[in-house]
Coordinates of C-alpha atoms in Angstrom, one line a residue:
X25 CA 151.8 -54.9 128.0
X26 CA 154.5 -55.0 130.4
X27 CA 158.1 -55.8 129.5
X28 CA 157.9 -59.2 131.4
X29 CA 154.9 -60.1 130.0
X30 CA 156.0 -59.4 126.7
X31 CA 159.6 -61.7 127.3
X32 CA 157.6 -64.6 128.7
X33 CA 155.3 -64.5 125.6
X34 CA 158.5 -64.5 123.3
X35 CA 159.6 -67.5 125.2
X36 CA 156.7 -69.3 124.7
X37 CA 156.5 -68.8 121.3
X38 CA 160.1 -69.4 120.7
X39 CA 159.5 -72.9 122.8
X40 CA 157.0 -73.9 120.4
X41 CA 159.3 -73.2 117.3
X42 CA 162.1 -75.6 118.2
X43 CA 161.0 -78.1 116.8
X44 CA 160.4 -76.6 113.5
X45 CA 164.2 -74.9 113.9
X46 CA 165.7 -78.0 114.4
X47 CA 168.3 -79.0 111.9
X48 CA 167.5 -81.7 109.3
X49 CA 169.4 -84.9 109.5
X50 CA 172.8 -84.6 107.6
X51 CA 174.6 -87.1 105.6
X52 CA 177.7 -87.0 104.4
X53 CA 178.2 -88.5 100.5
X54 CA 181.2 -88.9 98.2
X55 CA 180.7 -87.8 94.7
X56 CA 180.9 -91.1 93.3
X57 CA 177.8 -92.3 95.7
X58 CA 176.0 -89.0 94.4
X59 CA 176.4 -90.4 90.8
X60 CA 175.2 -93.3 91.6
X61 CA 171.9 -92.7 93.1
X62 CA 171.5 -89.6 90.2
X63 CA 172.0 -92.5 87.6
X64 CA 169.7 -95.1 89.4
X65 CA 166.8 -92.6 90.6
X66 CA 166.7 -89.5 88.3
X67 CA 163.9 -89.0 86.2
X68 CA 165.6 -88.2 83.0
X69 CA 167.8 -91.0 83.3
X70 CA 164.7 -93.3 83.8
X71 CA 162.7 -92.1 80.7
X72 CA 165.7 -92.1 78.2
X73 CA 166.1 -95.9 79.3
X74 CA 162.2 -96.4 78.6
X75 CA 163.1 -94.8 75.0
X76 CA 165.4 -97.7 74.6
X77 CA 162.6 -99.8 75.3
X78 CA 160.1 -98.3 73.4
X79 CA 162.7 -98.8 70.4
X80 CA 163.0 -102.0 70.9
X81 CA 159.3 -102.7 70.7
X82 CA 159.0 -100.8 67.3
X83 CA 161.6 -103.5 66.2
X84 CA 160.1 -106.5 67.2
X85 CA 156.9 -104.8 65.5
X86 CA 158.6 -104.8 62.1
X87 CA 160.1 -107.9 62.4
X88 CA 156.7 -109.2 62.7
X89 CA 155.9 -108.6 59.4
X90 CA 158.6 -111.4 58.5
X91 CA 156.3 -114.0 60.1
X92 CA 153.0 -115.5 58.5
X93 CA 150.0 -113.3 59.2
X94 CA 146.9 -115.2 60.3
X95 CA 143.4 -114.0 60.4
X96 CA 140.2 -115.0 61.1
X97 CA 137.0 -114.1 59.6
X98 CA 133.2 -114.4 59.6
X99 CA 130.2 -112.7 57.9
X100 CA 126.5 -113.3 57.8
X101 CA 124.4 -111.8 54.8
X102 CA 120.8 -111.6 54.6
X103 CA 118.8 -110.9 51.3
X104 CA 116.3 -108.8 51.5
X105 CA 115.5 -108.9 47.5
X106 CA 116.8 -112.0 45.5
X107 CA 118.6 -111.2 42.3
X108 CA 116.4 -111.5 39.1
X109 CA 117.4 -113.0 35.8
X110 CA 115.4 -112.7 32.8
X111 CA 115.7 -115.2 30.4
X112 CA 114.2 -116.2 26.7
X113 CA 113.1 -119.7 27.3
X114 CA 111.5 -121.1 23.8
X115 CA 110.1 -117.5 22.9
X116 CA 109.0 -117.0 26.1
X117 CA 110.8 -113.8 28.3
X118 CA 111.1 -116.0 32.1
X119 CA 112.1 -114.3 34.9
X120 CA 114.3 -116.7 37.1
X121 CA 115.4 -115.5 41.2
X122 CA 118.7 -116.6 41.8
X123 CA 120.6 -116.7 45.1
X124 CA 119.3 -117.8 49.0
X125 CA 117.9 -115.9 52.0
X126 CA 121.3 -116.3 54.1
X127 CA 124.8 -116.8 53.2
X128 CA 127.5 -117.3 55.8
X129 CA 131.3 -117.3 55.1
X130 CA 133.6 -118.1 57.8
X131 CA 137.3 -119.2 57.7
X132 CA 140.9 -118.6 57.9
X133 CA 143.2 -116.9 55.7
X134 CA 147.3 -116.6 56.4
X135 CA 149.8 -114.5 54.0
X136 CA 153.5 -115.1 54.1
X137 CA 156.4 -112.4 52.4
X138 CA 158.7 -114.6 50.5
X139 CA 160.5 -111.9 48.8
X140 CA 160.3 -108.2 50.5
X141 CA 163.9 -106.2 50.1
X142 CA 162.1 -103.3 51.3
X143 CA 161.0 -104.7 54.6
X144 CA 164.1 -106.4 55.3
X145 CA 166.2 -103.2 55.0
X146 CA 163.2 -101.5 57.3
X147 CA 164.5 -104.3 59.8
X148 CA 168.2 -103.4 59.6
X149 CA 167.3 -99.7 60.0
X150 CA 165.1 -100.1 63.3
X151 CA 168.1 -102.4 64.6
X152 CA 169.9 -98.8 64.1
X153 CA 167.7 -96.9 65.5
X154 CA 168.1 -98.9 68.7
X155 CA 171.9 -97.9 68.7
X156 CA 170.4 -94.2 68.4
X157 CA 168.2 -94.6 71.4
X158 CA 171.0 -96.4 73.4
X159 CA 172.9 -93.3 72.4
X160 CA 171.0 -90.6 73.4
X161 CA 170.4 -92.9 76.6
X162 CA 174.2 -92.6 77.5
X163 CA 174.2 -89.0 76.3
X164 CA 171.4 -88.2 79.0
X165 CA 173.7 -90.1 81.6
X166 CA 177.0 -88.2 80.7
X167 CA 175.1 -84.5 80.8
X168 CA 173.3 -85.8 84.5
X169 CA 176.7 -86.6 85.1
X170 CA 178.3 -83.2 84.7
X171 CA 175.0 -81.3 86.2
X172 CA 175.8 -83.7 89.4
X173 CA 179.3 -82.7 89.6
X174 CA 179.4 -78.9 89.0
X175 CA 176.3 -79.1 92.0
X176 CA 178.4 -81.0 94.0
X177 CA 181.6 -78.6 93.2
X178 CA 179.3 -75.5 94.1
X179 CA 178.5 -77.1 97.7
X180 CA 181.8 -77.3 98.3
X181 CA 182.5 -74.0 97.3
X182 CA 179.5 -72.8 99.1
X183 CA 180.8 -74.6 102.4
X184 CA 184.4 -73.3 102.0
X185 CA 183.2 -69.3 101.4
X186 CA 180.9 -69.9 104.6
X187 CA 184.2 -71.4 106.5
X188 CA 186.1 -67.9 105.6
X189 CA 183.3 -66.2 106.2
X190 CA 182.7 -67.5 109.5
X191 CA 186.2 -66.9 110.4
X192 CA 186.0 -63.7 109.2
X193 CA 183.3 -63.2 111.6
X194 CA 185.2 -64.7 114.7
X195 CA 187.9 -62.4 114.4
X196 CA 185.4 -59.6 114.3
X197 CA 183.9 -61.0 117.7
X198 CA 187.5 -61.6 118.5
X199 CA 188.7 -57.6 118.0
X200 CA 185.5 -56.4 119.4
X201 CA 186.2 -57.9 122.8
X202 CA 189.4 -56.6 122.4
X203 CA 188.0 -52.8 122.0
X204 CA 185.8 -53.5 124.7
X205 CA 188.3 -54.8 127.0
X206 CA 190.6 -51.5 125.9
X207 CA 187.0 -49.2 126.4
X208 CA 187.0 -50.7 130.0
X209 CA 190.7 -49.7 130.6
X210 CA 190.2 -45.8 129.0
X211 CA 192.8 -46.9 126.2
X212 CA 190.3 -46.9 123.6
X213 CA 187.2 -44.7 122.3
X214 CA 183.9 -45.8 122.3
X215 CA 184.1 -44.9 118.4
X216 CA 186.7 -47.7 118.6
X217 CA 184.3 -49.6 120.2
X218 CA 180.8 -48.7 117.9
X219 CA 183.3 -49.1 114.5
X220 CA 184.1 -52.9 115.7
X221 CA 180.4 -53.8 116.8
X222 CA 179.2 -52.2 113.4
X223 CA 181.7 -54.4 111.7
X224 CA 180.0 -57.6 113.3
X225 CA 176.8 -56.5 112.2
X226 CA 178.0 -56.1 108.1
X227 CA 179.4 -59.6 108.5
X228 CA 176.2 -61.4 109.6
X229 CA 174.3 -60.8 106.3
X230 CA 177.0 -62.4 104.5
X231 CA 177.1 -65.1 106.8
X232 CA 173.0 -65.8 106.5
X233 CA 173.7 -65.4 102.4
X234 CA 176.2 -68.0 102.5
X235 CA 173.5 -70.1 104.6
X236 CA 171.0 -69.8 101.8
X237 CA 173.8 -70.5 99.2
X238 CA 174.7 -73.6 100.6
X239 CA 170.8 -74.6 100.9
X240 CA 170.3 -74.2 97.5
X241 CA 173.1 -76.0 96.0
X242 CA 172.1 -79.1 98.5
X243 CA 168.7 -78.7 96.9
X244 CA 169.7 -78.6 93.6
X245 CA 172.3 -81.6 93.9
X246 CA 168.9 -83.3 95.7
X247 CA 166.7 -82.5 92.4
X248 CA 169.3 -84.2 90.3
X249 CA 169.9 -87.5 92.5
X250 CA 165.9 -87.7 92.7
X251 CA 165.8 -87.4 96.3
X252 CA 162.7 -85.7 97.8
X253 CA 163.5 -85.9 101.6
X254 CA 164.8 -83.7 104.1
X255 CA 168.5 -84.8 104.3
X256 CA 171.3 -82.1 104.4
X257 CA 174.1 -83.4 102.0
X258 CA 177.7 -82.7 102.6
X259 CA 180.4 -83.8 100.8
X260 CA 183.3 -86.0 102.2
X261 CA 186.4 -84.0 101.3
X262 CA 187.0 -80.2 101.0
X263 CA 188.3 -78.3 97.9
X264 CA 191.6 -77.8 99.7
X265 CA 192.3 -81.7 100.1
X266 CA 191.3 -82.0 96.0
X267 CA 193.8 -79.1 95.2
X268 CA 197.0 -81.7 95.6
X269 CA 195.8 -84.0 92.9
X270 CA 195.2 -80.6 90.4
X271 CA 197.8 -80.5 87.6
X272 CA 197.9 -78.8 84.0
X273 CA 196.4 -81.0 81.1
X274 CA 199.0 -81.8 78.4
X275 CA 197.7 -79.7 75.2
X276 CA 200.6 -81.0 72.8
X277 CA 198.1 -83.1 71.4
X278 CA 193.8 -83.0 71.1
X279 CA 192.7 -85.8 72.8
X280 CA 190.1 -88.1 70.8
X281 CA 186.4 -87.1 70.2
X282 CA 185.9 -90.9 69.6
X283 CA 183.3 -91.1 72.1
X284 CA 181.6 -87.6 72.0
X285 CA 178.0 -87.9 72.4
X286 CA 177.0 -85.5 69.3
X287 CA 179.7 -87.0 67.0
X288 CA 178.3 -90.7 68.0
X289 CA 174.9 -89.8 67.4
X290 CA 175.5 -88.0 63.9
X291 CA 177.3 -91.2 62.6
X292 CA 174.4 -93.4 63.9
X293 CA 172.0 -91.0 61.9
X294 CA 174.6 -91.2 59.3
X295 CA 173.9 -95.0 59.4
X296 CA 170.3 -94.7 59.1
X297 CA 170.3 -92.2 56.4
X298 CA 172.3 -94.4 54.1
X299 CA 170.3 -97.4 54.6
X300 CA 167.3 -95.4 54.4
X301 CA 168.7 -94.7 50.7
X302 CA 168.9 -98.3 50.1
X303 CA 165.4 -98.7 51.5
X304 CA 164.5 -96.0 48.8
X305 CA 166.1 -98.0 46.1
X306 CA 164.4 -101.3 46.8
X307 CA 161.1 -99.2 46.0
X308 CA 161.9 -100.5 42.5
X309 CA 162.4 -104.3 43.3
X310 CA 159.5 -106.5 43.0
X311 CA 158.2 -108.2 45.6
X312 CA 156.7 -111.9 46.2
X313 CA 154.3 -113.6 48.7
X314 CA 152.2 -116.8 49.3
X315 CA 148.7 -116.6 50.4
X316 CA 146.6 -119.5 52.4
X317 CA 142.7 -119.3 52.4
X318 CA 140.8 -122.0 54.2
X319 CA 136.6 -120.8 54.6
X320 CA 133.3 -122.4 54.7
X321 CA 130.2 -121.3 53.2
X322 CA 126.6 -122.1 53.8
X323 CA 123.7 -121.2 51.7
X324 CA 119.8 -121.6 53.0
X325 CA 116.5 -120.1 53.0
X326 CA 114.3 -119.3 55.9
X327 CA 116.1 -119.5 59.3
X328 CA 119.3 -118.1 59.3
X329 CA 120.5 -120.7 62.1
X330 CA 118.5 -124.0 61.3
X331 CA 119.3 -126.4 58.5
X332 CA 123.2 -124.9 57.7
X333 CA 125.3 -127.0 55.9
X334 CA 129.1 -126.0 55.5
X335 CA 131.0 -126.4 52.1
X336 CA 134.8 -125.9 52.6
X337 CA 136.8 -124.5 50.1
X338 CA 140.6 -123.6 50.1
X339 CA 143.5 -122.5 48.0
X340 CA 147.1 -121.4 48.0
X341 CA 148.8 -119.2 45.7
X342 CA 151.4 -116.7 45.4
X343 CA 151.3 -112.9 44.4
X344 CA 154.0 -111.2 42.5
X345 CA 154.0 -107.5 42.7
X346 CA 156.3 -105.5 40.0
X347 CA 156.7 -101.7 40.4
X348 CA 156.2 -100.5 36.8
X349 CA 155.3 -96.3 37.1
X350 CA 154.2 -94.0 39.7
X351 CA 155.0 -91.0 38.4
X352 CA 158.2 -90.6 39.6
X353 CA 157.5 -91.0 43.4
X354 CA 160.2 -93.4 44.1
X355 CA 162.6 -90.9 42.2
X356 CA 161.9 -88.2 44.1
X357 CA 161.7 -89.8 47.7
X358 CA 165.3 -91.4 46.4
X359 CA 166.8 -87.9 45.9
X360 CA 165.2 -86.5 49.0
X361 CA 167.1 -89.3 51.2
X362 CA 170.3 -88.6 49.1
X363 CA 170.2 -84.6 50.1
X364 CA 169.4 -85.6 53.5
X365 CA 172.8 -87.5 53.9
X366 CA 174.9 -85.2 52.5
X367 CA 173.2 -82.4 54.7
X368 CA 174.2 -84.7 57.8
X369 CA 177.9 -85.0 56.4
X370 CA 178.4 -81.6 56.3
X371 CA 176.6 -81.1 59.7
X372 CA 179.3 -83.6 60.7
X373 CA 182.4 -82.1 59.5
X374 CA 181.1 -78.3 61.2
X375 CA 180.4 -80.6 64.6
X376 CA 184.1 -82.2 64.4
X377 CA 185.5 -78.4 63.5
X378 CA 183.4 -76.9 66.5
X379 CA 184.5 -80.1 68.9
X380 CA 187.8 -79.5 68.6
X381 CA 188.0 -75.6 69.1
X382 CA 186.0 -76.3 72.3
X383 CA 188.3 -79.2 73.4
X384 CA 191.3 -76.7 72.7
X385 CA 189.5 -74.0 74.8
X386 CA 188.5 -76.3 77.7
X387 CA 192.5 -77.6 78.1
X388 CA 193.8 -73.9 77.7
X389 CA 191.2 -73.0 80.8
X390 CA 192.5 -76.0 82.9
X391 CA 196.0 -74.9 82.3
X392 CA 195.0 -71.3 83.0
X393 CA 193.2 -72.0 86.0
X394 CA 195.7 -74.9 87.5
X395 CA 198.3 -71.8 87.1
X396 CA 195.7 -69.5 89.1
X397 CA 195.4 -71.9 91.7
X398 CA 199.2 -72.3 92.4
X399 CA 199.3 -68.5 92.4
X400 CA 196.2 -68.1 94.6
X401 CA 197.7 -70.7 96.8
X402 CA 200.9 -68.5 97.4
X403 CA 199.1 -65.4 97.3
X404 CA 196.5 -66.7 100.5
X405 CA 199.6 -68.1 102.6
X406 CA 201.1 -64.6 102.1
X407 CA 198.1 -63.2 103.1
X408 CA 197.7 -64.9 105.7
X409 CA 201.0 -64.3 107.3
X410 CA 200.8 -60.6 106.8
X411 CA 197.2 -60.5 108.7
X412 CA 198.9 -62.7 111.4
X413 CA 201.2 -60.1 112.0
X414 CA 198.9 -57.4 111.9
X415 CA 196.9 -59.0 114.3
X416 CA 199.6 -59.0 117.0
X417 CA 200.5 -55.7 116.4
X418 CA 196.9 -54.6 116.8
X419 CA 196.7 -56.5 119.9
X420 CA 199.5 -54.8 121.5
X421 CA 198.6 -51.3 120.3
X422 CA 201.2 -51.1 117.2
X423 CA 198.6 -51.0 114.4
X424 CA 195.3 -49.1 114.1
X425 CA 192.1 -51.0 113.4
X426 CA 192.4 -49.7 109.9
X427 CA 195.2 -51.2 109.3
X428 CA 194.0 -54.5 111.1
X429 CA 190.7 -54.1 108.9
X430 CA 192.4 -53.8 105.5
X431 CA 194.8 -56.9 106.1
X432 CA 191.7 -58.7 107.3
X433 CA 189.9 -58.2 103.7
X434 CA 193.1 -59.1 102.1
X435 CA 193.1 -62.2 103.8
X436 CA 189.7 -63.1 102.9
X437 CA 189.6 -61.9 99.6
X438 CA 192.7 -64.1 99.2
X439 CA 191.1 -67.2 100.5
X440 CA 187.9 -67.0 98.5
X441 CA 190.0 -66.5 95.5
X442 CA 191.8 -69.8 95.9
X443 CA 188.4 -71.8 96.4
X444 CA 187.0 -70.2 93.8
X445 CA 190.2 -71.4 91.3
X446 CA 189.9 -74.5 92.5
X447 CA 185.8 -74.5 91.7
X448 CA 186.5 -73.2 88.5
X449 CA 189.9 -75.8 87.8
X450 CA 187.0 -78.5 88.5
X451 CA 184.3 -77.2 86.6
X452 CA 186.5 -77.0 83.3
X453 CA 187.6 -80.5 83.9
X454 CA 184.0 -81.8 84.5
X455 CA 182.9 -80.1 80.8
X456 CA 186.2 -81.7 79.2
X457 CA 184.9 -84.8 80.5
X458 CA 181.5 -84.4 78.8
X459 CA 183.0 -83.3 75.8
X460 CA 185.4 -86.4 75.5
X461 CA 182.7 -88.7 76.7
X462 CA 184.4 -89.9 79.1
X463 CA 182.3 -93.0 80.9
X464 CA 184.0 -93.3 84.1
X465 CA 181.5 -92.5 86.5
X466 CA 179.2 -94.8 84.1
X467 CA 181.3 -97.4 84.5
X468 CA 181.7 -97.4 88.1
X469 CA 178.3 -97.5 88.4
X470 CA 178.0 -100.8 87.5

């Protein structure tokens, strides 16, 4: 195959692939907008909200036991052999068959609890279980906010890193062009031209890796937001813009943990267990109920359908149940509930100590990273100034390529360290907000 034919076929293939290689539609979203979409469409949050509805239905199911229960029943019985009674009449034994061929029973029955402490306490526990489900849903939303924050910040870091690498690539192209012109003028060797060309080839994989990292961050963000389209999400702000509002956290006193989701869940669970202890004690209290029955009965011989005469029968009554002895099951059930309550109190104490240490560590990280940002910013400015001086010296031939390369690497490293410090600061703040249970994003959604 000739070279011309090969080039022609490659050109045709490239034209055919142009639609597939075209860029997806880009959309610029703020962090708050991403949070709003995620809190609305994320499957985990939707399932958590459904769990709240499920517990609410369970409460209504328990509450229905307070109302009268009305049932209808119908029963038909056909005798195959009537019951025989043998009796002595006048010294003679006679057999008498009793009953009828057909027996019909149908009617209504109603029952109503009058005194049922265990039922009332179960309803109270159901109300608290709704609070527990609401807190679980809130915890899911707070965790989602933290994940979206981190994905958004990672996307910002990926874009900032790519910009630094792209700048480095453009500079490498510029330097290669300088060497090429110097080589043409006889002031540079072919080795210098090849070395600058190799530098360009070495940066190209880094650009490709930066693009892959950005795609991964965008994919993760879209998954958290519940978006399945081919949109490319871009942030509406840069890490450098956010740096202006970053400051150290006052560490004189630890912030309150009253809104921490784990702690609130344990407190709600403690309330449920306390009510469960009371419920176990109510097992010794007598219960009183009322019942009413209205029924119709028909007895006949022969056809089960014809000549049926239904006679009404009704009664109303109350029933009292007094627990006396159950083998100790009620006592052991009470002791088990009390042990569970004590275990939870120990867990709560341990959790408070653990959360205090986590908050203290998070604040230390924020303060250290705030200082690191300032230090990295100063180092970046110095590296940029040093590189600018070295670049001018290189252009006039007063500096070697190795000197320029060292300054270039120092400048790149300083910029990447600066953006990494800002990213670390944002991540630590998001983790602290999760620990403190801040609902700013949830409230803004509403």
